PDB file of C-alpha atoms in Angstrom:
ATOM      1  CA  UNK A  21       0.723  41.648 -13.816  1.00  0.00           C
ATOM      2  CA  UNK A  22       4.533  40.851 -13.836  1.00  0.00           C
ATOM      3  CA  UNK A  23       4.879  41.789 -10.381  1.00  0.00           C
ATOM      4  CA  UNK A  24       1.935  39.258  -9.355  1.00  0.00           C
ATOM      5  CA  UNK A  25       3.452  36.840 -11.457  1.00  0.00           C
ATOM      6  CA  UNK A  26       6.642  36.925  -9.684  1.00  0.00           C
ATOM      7  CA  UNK A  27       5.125  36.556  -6.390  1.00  0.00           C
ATOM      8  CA  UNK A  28       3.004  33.461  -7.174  1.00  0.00           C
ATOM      9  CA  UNK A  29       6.327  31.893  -8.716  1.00  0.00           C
ATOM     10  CA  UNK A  30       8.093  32.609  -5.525  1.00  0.00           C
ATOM     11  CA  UNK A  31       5.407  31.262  -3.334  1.00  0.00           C
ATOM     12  CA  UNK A  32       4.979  27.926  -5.737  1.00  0.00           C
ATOM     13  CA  UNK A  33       9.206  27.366  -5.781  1.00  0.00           C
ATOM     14  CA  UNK A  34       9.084  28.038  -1.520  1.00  0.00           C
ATOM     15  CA  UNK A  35       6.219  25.704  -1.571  1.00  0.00           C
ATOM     16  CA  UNK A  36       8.373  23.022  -3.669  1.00  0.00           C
ATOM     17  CA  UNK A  37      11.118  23.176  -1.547  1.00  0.00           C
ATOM     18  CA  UNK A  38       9.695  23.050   1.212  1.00  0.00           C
ATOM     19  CA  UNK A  39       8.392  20.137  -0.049  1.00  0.00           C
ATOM     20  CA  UNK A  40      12.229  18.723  -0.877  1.00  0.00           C
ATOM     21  CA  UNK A  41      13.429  20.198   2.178  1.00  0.00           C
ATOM     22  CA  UNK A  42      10.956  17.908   4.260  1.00  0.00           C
ATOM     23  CA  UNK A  43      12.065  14.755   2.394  1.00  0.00           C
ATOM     24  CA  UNK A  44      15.479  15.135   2.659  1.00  0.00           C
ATOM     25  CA  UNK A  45      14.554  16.321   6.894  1.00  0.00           C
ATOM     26  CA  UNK A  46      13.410  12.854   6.954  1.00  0.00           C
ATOM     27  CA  UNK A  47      15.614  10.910   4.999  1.00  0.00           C
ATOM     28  CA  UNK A  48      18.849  12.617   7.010  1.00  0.00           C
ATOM     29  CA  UNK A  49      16.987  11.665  10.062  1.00  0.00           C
ATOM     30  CA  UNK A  50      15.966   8.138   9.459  1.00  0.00           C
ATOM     31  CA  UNK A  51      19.749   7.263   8.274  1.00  0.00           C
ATOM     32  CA  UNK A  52      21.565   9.284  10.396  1.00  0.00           C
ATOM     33  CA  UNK A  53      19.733   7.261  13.633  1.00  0.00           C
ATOM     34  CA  UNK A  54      19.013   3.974  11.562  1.00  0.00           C
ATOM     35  CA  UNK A  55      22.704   2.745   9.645  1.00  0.00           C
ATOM     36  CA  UNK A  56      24.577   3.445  12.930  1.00  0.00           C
ATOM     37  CA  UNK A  57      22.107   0.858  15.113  1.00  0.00           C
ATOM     38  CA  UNK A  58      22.812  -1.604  11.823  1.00  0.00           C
ATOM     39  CA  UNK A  59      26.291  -1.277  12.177  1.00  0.00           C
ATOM     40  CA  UNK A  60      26.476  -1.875  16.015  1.00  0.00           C
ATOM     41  CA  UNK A  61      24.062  -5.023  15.644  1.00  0.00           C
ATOM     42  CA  UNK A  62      25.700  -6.125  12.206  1.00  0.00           C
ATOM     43  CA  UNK A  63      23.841  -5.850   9.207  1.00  0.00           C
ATOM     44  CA  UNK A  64      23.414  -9.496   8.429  1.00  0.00           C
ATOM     45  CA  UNK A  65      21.820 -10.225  12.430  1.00  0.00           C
ATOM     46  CA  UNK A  66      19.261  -7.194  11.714  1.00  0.00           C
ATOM     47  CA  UNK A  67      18.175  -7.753   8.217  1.00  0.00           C
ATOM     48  CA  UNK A  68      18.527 -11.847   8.777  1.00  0.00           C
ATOM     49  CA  UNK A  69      18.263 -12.442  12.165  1.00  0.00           C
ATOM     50  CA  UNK A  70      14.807 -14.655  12.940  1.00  0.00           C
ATOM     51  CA  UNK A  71      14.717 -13.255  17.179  1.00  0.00           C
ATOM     52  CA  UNK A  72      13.582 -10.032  18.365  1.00  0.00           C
ATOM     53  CA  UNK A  73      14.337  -9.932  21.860  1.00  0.00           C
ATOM     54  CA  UNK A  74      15.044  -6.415  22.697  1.00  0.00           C
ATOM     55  CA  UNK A  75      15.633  -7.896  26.870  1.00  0.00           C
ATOM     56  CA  UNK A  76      18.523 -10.506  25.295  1.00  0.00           C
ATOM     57  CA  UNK A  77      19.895  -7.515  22.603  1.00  0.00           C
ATOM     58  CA  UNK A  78      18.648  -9.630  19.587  1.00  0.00           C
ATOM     59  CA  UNK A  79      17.424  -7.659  16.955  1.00  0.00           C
ATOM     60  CA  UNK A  80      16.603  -9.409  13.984  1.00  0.00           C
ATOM     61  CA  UNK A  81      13.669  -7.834  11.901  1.00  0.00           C
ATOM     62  CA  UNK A  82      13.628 -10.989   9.419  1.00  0.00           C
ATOM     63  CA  UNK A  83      10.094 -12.336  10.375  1.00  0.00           C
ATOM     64  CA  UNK A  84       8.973  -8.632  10.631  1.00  0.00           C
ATOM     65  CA  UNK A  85      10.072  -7.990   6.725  1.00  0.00           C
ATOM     66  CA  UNK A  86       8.849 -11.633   5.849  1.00  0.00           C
ATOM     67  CA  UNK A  87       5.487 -10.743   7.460  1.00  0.00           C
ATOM     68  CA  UNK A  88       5.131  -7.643   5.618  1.00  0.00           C
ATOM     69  CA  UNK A  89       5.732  -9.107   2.544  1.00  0.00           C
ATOM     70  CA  UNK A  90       3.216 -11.925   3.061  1.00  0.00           C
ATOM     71  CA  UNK A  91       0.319  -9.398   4.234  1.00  0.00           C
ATOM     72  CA  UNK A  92       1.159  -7.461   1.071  1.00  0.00           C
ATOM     73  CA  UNK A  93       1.079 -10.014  -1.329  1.00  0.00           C
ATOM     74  CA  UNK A  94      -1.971 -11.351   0.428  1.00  0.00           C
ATOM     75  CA  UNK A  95      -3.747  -8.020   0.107  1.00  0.00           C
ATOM     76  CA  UNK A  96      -2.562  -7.606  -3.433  1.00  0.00           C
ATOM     77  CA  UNK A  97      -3.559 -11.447  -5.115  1.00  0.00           C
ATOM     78  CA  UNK A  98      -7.258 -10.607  -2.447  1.00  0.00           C
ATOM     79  CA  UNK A  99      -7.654  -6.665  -3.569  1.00  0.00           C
ATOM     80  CA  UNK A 100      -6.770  -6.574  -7.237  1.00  0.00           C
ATOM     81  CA  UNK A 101      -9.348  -8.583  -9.061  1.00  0.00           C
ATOM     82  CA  UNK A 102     -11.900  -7.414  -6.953  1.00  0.00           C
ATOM     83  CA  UNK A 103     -10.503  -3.461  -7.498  1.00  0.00           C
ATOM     84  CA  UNK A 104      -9.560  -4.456 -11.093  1.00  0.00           C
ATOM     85  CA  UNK A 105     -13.228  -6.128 -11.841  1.00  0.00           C
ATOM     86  CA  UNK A 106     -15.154  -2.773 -10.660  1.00  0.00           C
ATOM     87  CA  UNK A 107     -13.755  -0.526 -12.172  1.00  0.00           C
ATOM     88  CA  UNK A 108     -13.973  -2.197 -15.690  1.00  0.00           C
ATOM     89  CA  UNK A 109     -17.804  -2.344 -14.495  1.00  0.00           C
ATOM     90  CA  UNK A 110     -17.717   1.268 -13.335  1.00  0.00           C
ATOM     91  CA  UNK A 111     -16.384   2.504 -16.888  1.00  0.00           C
ATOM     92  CA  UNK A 112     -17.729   0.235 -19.326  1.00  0.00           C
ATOM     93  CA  UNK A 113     -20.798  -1.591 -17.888  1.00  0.00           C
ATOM     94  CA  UNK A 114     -22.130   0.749 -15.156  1.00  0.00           C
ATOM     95  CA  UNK A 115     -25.470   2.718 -15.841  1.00  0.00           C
ATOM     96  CA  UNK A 116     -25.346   6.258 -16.299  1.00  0.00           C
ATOM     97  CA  UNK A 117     -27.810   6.756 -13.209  1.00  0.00           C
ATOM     98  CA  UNK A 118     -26.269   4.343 -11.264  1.00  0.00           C
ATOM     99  CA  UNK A 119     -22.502   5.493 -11.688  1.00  0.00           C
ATOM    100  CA  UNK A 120     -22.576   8.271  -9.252  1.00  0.00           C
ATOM    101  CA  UNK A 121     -23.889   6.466  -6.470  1.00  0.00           C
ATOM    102  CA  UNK A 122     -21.369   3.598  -6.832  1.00  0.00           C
ATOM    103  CA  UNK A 123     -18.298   6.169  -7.256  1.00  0.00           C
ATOM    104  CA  UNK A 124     -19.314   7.950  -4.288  1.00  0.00           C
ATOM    105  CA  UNK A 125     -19.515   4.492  -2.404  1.00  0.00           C
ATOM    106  CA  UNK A 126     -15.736   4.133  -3.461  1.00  0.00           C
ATOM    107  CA  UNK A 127     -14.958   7.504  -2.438  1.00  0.00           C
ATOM    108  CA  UNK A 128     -16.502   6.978   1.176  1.00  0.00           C
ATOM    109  CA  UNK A 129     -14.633   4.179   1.228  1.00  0.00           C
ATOM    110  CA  UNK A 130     -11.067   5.799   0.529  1.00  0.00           C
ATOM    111  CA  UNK A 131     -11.695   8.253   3.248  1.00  0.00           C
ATOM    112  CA  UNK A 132     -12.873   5.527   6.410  1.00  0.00           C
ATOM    113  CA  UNK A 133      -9.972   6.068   8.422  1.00  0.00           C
ATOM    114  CA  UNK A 134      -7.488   3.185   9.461  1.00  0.00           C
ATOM    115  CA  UNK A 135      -8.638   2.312  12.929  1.00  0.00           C
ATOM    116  CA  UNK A 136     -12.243   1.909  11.639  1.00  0.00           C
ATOM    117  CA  UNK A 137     -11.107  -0.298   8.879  1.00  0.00           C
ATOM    118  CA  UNK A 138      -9.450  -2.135  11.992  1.00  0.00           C
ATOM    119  CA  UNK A 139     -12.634  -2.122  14.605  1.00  0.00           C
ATOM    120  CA  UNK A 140     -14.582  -3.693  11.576  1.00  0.00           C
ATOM    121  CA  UNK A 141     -11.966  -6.161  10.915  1.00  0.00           C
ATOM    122  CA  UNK A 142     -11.575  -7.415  14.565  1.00  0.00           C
ATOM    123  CA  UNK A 143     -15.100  -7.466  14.724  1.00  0.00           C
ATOM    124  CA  UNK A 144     -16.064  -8.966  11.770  1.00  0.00           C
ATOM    125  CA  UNK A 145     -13.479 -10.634   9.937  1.00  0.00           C
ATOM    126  CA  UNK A 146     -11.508 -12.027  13.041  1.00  0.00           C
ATOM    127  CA  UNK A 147     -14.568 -13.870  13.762  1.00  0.00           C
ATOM    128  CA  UNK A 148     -15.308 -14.750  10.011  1.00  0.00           C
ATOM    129  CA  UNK A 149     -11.696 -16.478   9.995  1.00  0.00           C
ATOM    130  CA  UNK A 150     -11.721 -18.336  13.604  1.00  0.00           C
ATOM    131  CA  UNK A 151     -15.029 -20.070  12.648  1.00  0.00           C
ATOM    132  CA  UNK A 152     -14.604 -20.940   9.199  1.00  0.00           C
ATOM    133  CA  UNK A 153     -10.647 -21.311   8.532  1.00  0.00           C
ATOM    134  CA  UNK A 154      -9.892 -22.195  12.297  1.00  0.00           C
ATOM    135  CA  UNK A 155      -7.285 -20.778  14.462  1.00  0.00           C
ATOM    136  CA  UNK A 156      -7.528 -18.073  16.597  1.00  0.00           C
ATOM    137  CA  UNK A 157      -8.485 -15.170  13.862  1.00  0.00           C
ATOM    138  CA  UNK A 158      -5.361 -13.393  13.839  1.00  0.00           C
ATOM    139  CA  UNK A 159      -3.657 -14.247  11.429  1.00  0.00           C
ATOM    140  CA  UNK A 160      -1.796 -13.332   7.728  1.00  0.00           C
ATOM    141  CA  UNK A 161      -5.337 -14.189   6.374  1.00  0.00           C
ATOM    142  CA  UNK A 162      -7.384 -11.492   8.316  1.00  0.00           C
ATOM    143  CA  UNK A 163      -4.838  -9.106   7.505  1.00  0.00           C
ATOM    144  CA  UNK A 164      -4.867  -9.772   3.916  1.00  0.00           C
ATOM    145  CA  UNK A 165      -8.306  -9.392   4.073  1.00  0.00           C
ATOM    146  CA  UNK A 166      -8.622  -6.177   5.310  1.00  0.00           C
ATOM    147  CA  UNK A 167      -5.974  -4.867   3.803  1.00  0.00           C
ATOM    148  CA  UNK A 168      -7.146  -5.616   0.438  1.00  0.00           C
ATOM    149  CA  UNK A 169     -10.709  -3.902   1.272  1.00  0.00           C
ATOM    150  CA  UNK A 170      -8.544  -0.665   2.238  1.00  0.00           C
ATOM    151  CA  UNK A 171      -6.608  -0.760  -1.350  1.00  0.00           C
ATOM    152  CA  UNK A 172      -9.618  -0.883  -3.273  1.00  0.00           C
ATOM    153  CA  UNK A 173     -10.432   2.490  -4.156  1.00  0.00           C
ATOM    154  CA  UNK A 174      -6.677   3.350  -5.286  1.00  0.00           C
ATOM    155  CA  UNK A 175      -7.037   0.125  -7.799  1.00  0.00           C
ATOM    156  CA  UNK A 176     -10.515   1.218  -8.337  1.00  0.00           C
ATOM    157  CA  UNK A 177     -10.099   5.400  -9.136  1.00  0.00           C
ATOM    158  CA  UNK A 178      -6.621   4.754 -11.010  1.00  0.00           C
ATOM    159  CA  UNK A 179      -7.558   1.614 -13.150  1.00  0.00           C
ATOM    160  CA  UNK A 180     -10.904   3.205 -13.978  1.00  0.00           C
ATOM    161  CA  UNK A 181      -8.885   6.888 -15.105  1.00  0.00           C
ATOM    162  CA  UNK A 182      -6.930   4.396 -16.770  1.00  0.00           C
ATOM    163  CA  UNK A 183     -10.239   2.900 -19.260  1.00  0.00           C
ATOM    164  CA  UNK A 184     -11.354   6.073 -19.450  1.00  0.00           C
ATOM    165  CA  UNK A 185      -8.422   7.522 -21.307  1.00  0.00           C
ATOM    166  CA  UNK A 186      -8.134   5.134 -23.788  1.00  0.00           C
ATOM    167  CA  UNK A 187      -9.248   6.951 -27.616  1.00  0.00           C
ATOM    168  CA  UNK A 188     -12.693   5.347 -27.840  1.00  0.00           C
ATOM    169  CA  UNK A 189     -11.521   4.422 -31.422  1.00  0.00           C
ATOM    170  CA  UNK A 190      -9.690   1.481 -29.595  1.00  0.00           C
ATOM    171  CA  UNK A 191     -13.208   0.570 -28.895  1.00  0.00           C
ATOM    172  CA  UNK A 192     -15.437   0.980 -31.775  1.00  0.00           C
ATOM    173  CA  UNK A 193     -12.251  -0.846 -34.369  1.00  0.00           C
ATOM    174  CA  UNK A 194     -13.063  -4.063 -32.017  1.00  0.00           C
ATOM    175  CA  UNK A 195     -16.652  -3.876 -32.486  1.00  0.00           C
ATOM    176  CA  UNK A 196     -16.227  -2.967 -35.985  1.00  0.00           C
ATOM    177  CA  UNK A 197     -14.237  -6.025 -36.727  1.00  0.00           C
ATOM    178  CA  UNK A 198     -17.408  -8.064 -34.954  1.00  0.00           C
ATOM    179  CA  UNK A 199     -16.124  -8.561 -31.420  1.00  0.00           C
ATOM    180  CA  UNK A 200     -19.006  -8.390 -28.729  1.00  0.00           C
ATOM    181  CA  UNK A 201     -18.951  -5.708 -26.272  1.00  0.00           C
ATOM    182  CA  UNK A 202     -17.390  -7.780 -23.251  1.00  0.00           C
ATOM    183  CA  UNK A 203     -14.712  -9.405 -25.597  1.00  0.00           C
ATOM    184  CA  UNK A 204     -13.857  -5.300 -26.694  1.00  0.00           C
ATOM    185  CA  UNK A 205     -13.826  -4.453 -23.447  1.00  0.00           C
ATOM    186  CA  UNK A 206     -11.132  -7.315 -22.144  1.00  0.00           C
ATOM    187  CA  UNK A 207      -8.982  -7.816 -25.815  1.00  0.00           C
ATOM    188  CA  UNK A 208      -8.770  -3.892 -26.332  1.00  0.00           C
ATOM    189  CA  UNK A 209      -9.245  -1.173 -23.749  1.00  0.00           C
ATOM    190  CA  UNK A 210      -7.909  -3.703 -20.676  1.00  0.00           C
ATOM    191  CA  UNK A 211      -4.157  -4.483 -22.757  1.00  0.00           C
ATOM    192  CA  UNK A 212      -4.540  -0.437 -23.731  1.00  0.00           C
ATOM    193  CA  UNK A 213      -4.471   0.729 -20.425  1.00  0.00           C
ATOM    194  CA  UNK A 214      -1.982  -1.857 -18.638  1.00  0.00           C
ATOM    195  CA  UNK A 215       0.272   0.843 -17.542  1.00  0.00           C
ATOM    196  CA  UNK A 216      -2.579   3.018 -15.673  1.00  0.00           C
ATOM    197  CA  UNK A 217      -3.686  -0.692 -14.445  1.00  0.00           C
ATOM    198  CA  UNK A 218      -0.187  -1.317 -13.016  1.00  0.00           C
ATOM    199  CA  UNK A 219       0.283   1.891 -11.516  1.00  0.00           C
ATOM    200  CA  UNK A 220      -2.823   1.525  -9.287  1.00  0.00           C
ATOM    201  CA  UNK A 221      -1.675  -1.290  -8.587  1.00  0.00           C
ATOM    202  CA  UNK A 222       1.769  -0.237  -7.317  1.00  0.00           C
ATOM    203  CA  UNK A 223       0.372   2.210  -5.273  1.00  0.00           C
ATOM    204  CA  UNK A 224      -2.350  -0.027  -3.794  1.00  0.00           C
ATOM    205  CA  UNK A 225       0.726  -2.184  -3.019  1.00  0.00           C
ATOM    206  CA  UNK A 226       2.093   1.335  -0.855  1.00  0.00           C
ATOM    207  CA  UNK A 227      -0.917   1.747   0.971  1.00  0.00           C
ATOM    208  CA  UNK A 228      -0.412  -1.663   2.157  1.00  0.00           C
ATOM    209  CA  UNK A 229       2.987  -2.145   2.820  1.00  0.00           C
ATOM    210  CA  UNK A 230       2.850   0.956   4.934  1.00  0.00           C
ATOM    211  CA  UNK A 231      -0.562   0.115   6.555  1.00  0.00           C
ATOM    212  CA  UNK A 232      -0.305   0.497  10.194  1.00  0.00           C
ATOM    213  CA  UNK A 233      -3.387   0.326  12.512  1.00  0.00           C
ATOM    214  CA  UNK A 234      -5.196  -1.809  11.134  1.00  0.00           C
ATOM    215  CA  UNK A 235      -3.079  -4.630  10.941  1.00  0.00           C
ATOM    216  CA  UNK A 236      -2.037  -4.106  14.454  1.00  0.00           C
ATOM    217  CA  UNK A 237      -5.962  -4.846  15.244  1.00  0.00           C
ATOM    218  CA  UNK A 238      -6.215  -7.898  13.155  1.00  0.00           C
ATOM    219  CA  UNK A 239      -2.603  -9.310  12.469  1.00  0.00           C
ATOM    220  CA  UNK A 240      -1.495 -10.966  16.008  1.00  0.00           C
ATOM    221  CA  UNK A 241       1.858  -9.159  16.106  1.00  0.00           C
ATOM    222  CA  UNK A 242       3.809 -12.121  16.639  1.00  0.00           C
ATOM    223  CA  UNK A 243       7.354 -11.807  15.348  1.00  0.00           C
ATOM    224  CA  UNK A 244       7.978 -14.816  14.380  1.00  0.00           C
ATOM    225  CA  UNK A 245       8.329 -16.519  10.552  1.00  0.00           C
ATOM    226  CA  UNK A 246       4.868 -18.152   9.934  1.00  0.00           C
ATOM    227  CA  UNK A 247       4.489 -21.491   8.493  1.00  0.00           C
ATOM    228  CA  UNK A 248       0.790 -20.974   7.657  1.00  0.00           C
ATOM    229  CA  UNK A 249      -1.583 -18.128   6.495  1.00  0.00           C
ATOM    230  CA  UNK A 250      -3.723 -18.907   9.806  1.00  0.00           C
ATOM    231  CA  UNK A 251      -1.037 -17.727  12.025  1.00  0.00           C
ATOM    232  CA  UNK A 252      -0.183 -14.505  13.701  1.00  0.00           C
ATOM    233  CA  UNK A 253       2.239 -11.872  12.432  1.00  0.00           C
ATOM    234  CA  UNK A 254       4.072  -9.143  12.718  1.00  0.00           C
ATOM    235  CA  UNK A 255       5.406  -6.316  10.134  1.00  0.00           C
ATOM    236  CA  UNK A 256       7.869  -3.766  10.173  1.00  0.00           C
ATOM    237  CA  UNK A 257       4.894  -1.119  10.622  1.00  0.00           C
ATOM    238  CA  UNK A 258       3.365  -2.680  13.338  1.00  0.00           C
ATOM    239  CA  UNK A 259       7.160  -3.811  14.821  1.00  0.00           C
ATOM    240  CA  UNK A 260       7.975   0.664  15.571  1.00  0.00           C
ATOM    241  CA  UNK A 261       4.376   1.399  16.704  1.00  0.00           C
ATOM    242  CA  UNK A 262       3.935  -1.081  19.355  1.00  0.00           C
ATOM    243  CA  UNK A 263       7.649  -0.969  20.882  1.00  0.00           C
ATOM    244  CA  UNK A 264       8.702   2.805  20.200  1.00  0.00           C
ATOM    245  CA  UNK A 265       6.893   3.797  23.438  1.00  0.00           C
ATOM    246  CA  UNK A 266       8.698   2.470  25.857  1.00  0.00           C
ATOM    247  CA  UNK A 267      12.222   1.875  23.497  1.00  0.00           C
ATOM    248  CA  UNK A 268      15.508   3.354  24.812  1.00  0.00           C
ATOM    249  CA  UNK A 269      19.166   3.140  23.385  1.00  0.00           C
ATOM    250  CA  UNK A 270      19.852   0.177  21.421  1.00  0.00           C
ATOM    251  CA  UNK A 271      16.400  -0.910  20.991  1.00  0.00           C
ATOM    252  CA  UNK A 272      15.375   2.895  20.246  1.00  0.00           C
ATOM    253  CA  UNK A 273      18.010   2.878  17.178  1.00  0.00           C
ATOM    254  CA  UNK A 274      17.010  -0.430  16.085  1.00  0.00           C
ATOM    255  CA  UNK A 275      13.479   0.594  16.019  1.00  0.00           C
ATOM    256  CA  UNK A 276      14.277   3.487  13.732  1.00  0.00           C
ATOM    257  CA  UNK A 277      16.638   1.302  11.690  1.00  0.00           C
ATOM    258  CA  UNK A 278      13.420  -0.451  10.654  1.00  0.00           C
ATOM    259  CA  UNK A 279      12.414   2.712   9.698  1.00  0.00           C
ATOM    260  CA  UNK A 280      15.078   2.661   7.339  1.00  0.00           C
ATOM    261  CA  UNK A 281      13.876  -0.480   5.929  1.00  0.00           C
ATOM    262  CA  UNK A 282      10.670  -0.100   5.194  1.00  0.00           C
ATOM    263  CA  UNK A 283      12.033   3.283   4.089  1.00  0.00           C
ATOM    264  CA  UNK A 284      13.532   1.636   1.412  1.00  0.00           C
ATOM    265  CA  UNK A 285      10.841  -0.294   0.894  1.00  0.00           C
ATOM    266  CA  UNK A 286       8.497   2.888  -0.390  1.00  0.00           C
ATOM    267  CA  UNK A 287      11.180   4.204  -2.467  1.00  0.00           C
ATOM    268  CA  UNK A 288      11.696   0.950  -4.468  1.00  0.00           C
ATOM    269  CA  UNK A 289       7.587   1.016  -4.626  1.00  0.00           C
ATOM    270  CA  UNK A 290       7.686   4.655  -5.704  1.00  0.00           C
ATOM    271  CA  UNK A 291      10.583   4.017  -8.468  1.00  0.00           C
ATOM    272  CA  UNK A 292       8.287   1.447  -9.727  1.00  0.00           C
ATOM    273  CA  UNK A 293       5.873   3.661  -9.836  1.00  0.00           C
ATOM    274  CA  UNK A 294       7.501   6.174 -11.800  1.00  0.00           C
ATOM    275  CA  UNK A 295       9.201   4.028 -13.940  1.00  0.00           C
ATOM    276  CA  UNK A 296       5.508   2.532 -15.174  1.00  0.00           C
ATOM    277  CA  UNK A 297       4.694   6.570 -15.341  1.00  0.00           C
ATOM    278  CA  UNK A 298       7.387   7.372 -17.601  1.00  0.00           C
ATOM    279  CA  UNK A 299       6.784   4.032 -19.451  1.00  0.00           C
ATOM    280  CA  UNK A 300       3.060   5.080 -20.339  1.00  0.00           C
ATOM    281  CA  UNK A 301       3.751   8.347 -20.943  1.00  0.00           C
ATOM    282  CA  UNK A 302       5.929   7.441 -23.714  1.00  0.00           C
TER     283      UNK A 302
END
């Protein structure tokens, strides 16, 4: 038994750092490439420049991180309630008989890949937009749309954990002290499980930030700052996917110095995340 035990904690520390290894692959990568490119450009023209014109050598990725941001906060202010409001309903107001079927419907919907999220938005929501809003469809609006459909089961599955593992003595004090079901439910348990609620949150707010495909489809991926929620734009995802292609030298570099950026990006997102973590599980 020893012996097997020191094989499976072999194979589990290989398997961790292989794990670490691969991060810091990437990171050594990304930086290597990426803060180079800055330097040649200048680090105030990249991160605050308002052209990219690859042909001219202007590489400013401003509009690109101003468009990500606005897509993200769109799909965040569109996604939570909706995420936020279900799975309250899912834990504390869903039928036994009927729970299964809806938490298999948010399942299905975690695993609809990116470009079919994208299909239906071009399809559906593009349209949706153009007639009733006006413009041409793409636009911050669709995106924010569609990208708060694709967050909803991460708000959903963590915010609902979250309910659940409140002590159900949080619960039954409220309705001992006379409070009504709904007014337990949104006094008590919802304040009780703020830090599971924000961490679904923050990780909704990854999947979005980092959302590719599908905004590609629906956006416009025009880089240029937008001066209304009805115009097209572009983000930083959607900036490396269309150009790296065909990108050589300068504009190659500058590509993966985006990279960089958003890199950044996720780590702030995931130190948020595990400073909420830590928070809760103190």
């Amino acid at each position: 038994m020893k012996a097997k035990e020191k094989i499976w904690k072999i194979i589990f520390l290989l398997a961790a750092g292989f794990s670490i290894l691969a991060v810091m692959l990437i990171c050594i990568f990304l930086f290597a490439n990426g803060i180079p490119a800055m330097h040649k450009i200048g680090f105030g023209d990249f991160l605050l420049g308002k052209k990219w014109k690859p042909g001219n050598d202007l590489y400013g990725i401003f509009p690109m991180i101003v468009g990500s941001l606005y897509v993200t906060a769109g799909a965040i202010l569109t996604g939570v309630p909706i995420g936020l409001m279900t799975a309250v309903f899912l834990s504390r107001f869903c039928p036994p008989r009927l729970h299964k079927y809806f938490k298999a419907a948010v399942d299905l919907l975690a695993g609809i890949p990116s470009v079919v999220y994208g299909f239906f938005g071009l399809m559906v929501i593009v349209p949706f937009v153009r007639n009733v809003f006006g413009g041409n469809g793409s636009s911050i609006l669709t995106a924010s749309l569609l990208l708060g459909m694709m967050i909803l089961p991460t708000i959903i599955s963590v915010s609902e954990a979250a309910l659940n593992a409140v002590p159900d003595s949080y619960y039954e004090g409220s309705r001992a002290l006379g409070a009504t079901h709904e007014r337990s439910v949104f006094m008590t348990l919802l304040p009780a499980a703020k830090s599971g609620i924000l961490a679904g949150v923050i990780l909704g707010l990854g999947r979005a930030i980092g959302e590719t495909m599908a905004v590609i489809m629906v956006a416009g991926n025009q880089a240029r700052i937008p001066n209304s929620i009805l115009k097209g734009v572009r983000t930083l995802t959607a900036n490396i996917v269309i150009e790296m292609g065909y990108a050589t030298d300068l504009h190659r570099e500058a590509l993966i110095a985006t990279g960089v950026v958003l890199f950044v990006f996720i780590l702030l997102i995931n130190l948020a995340f595990n400073l909420v973590k830590n928070r809760s599980g103190k």
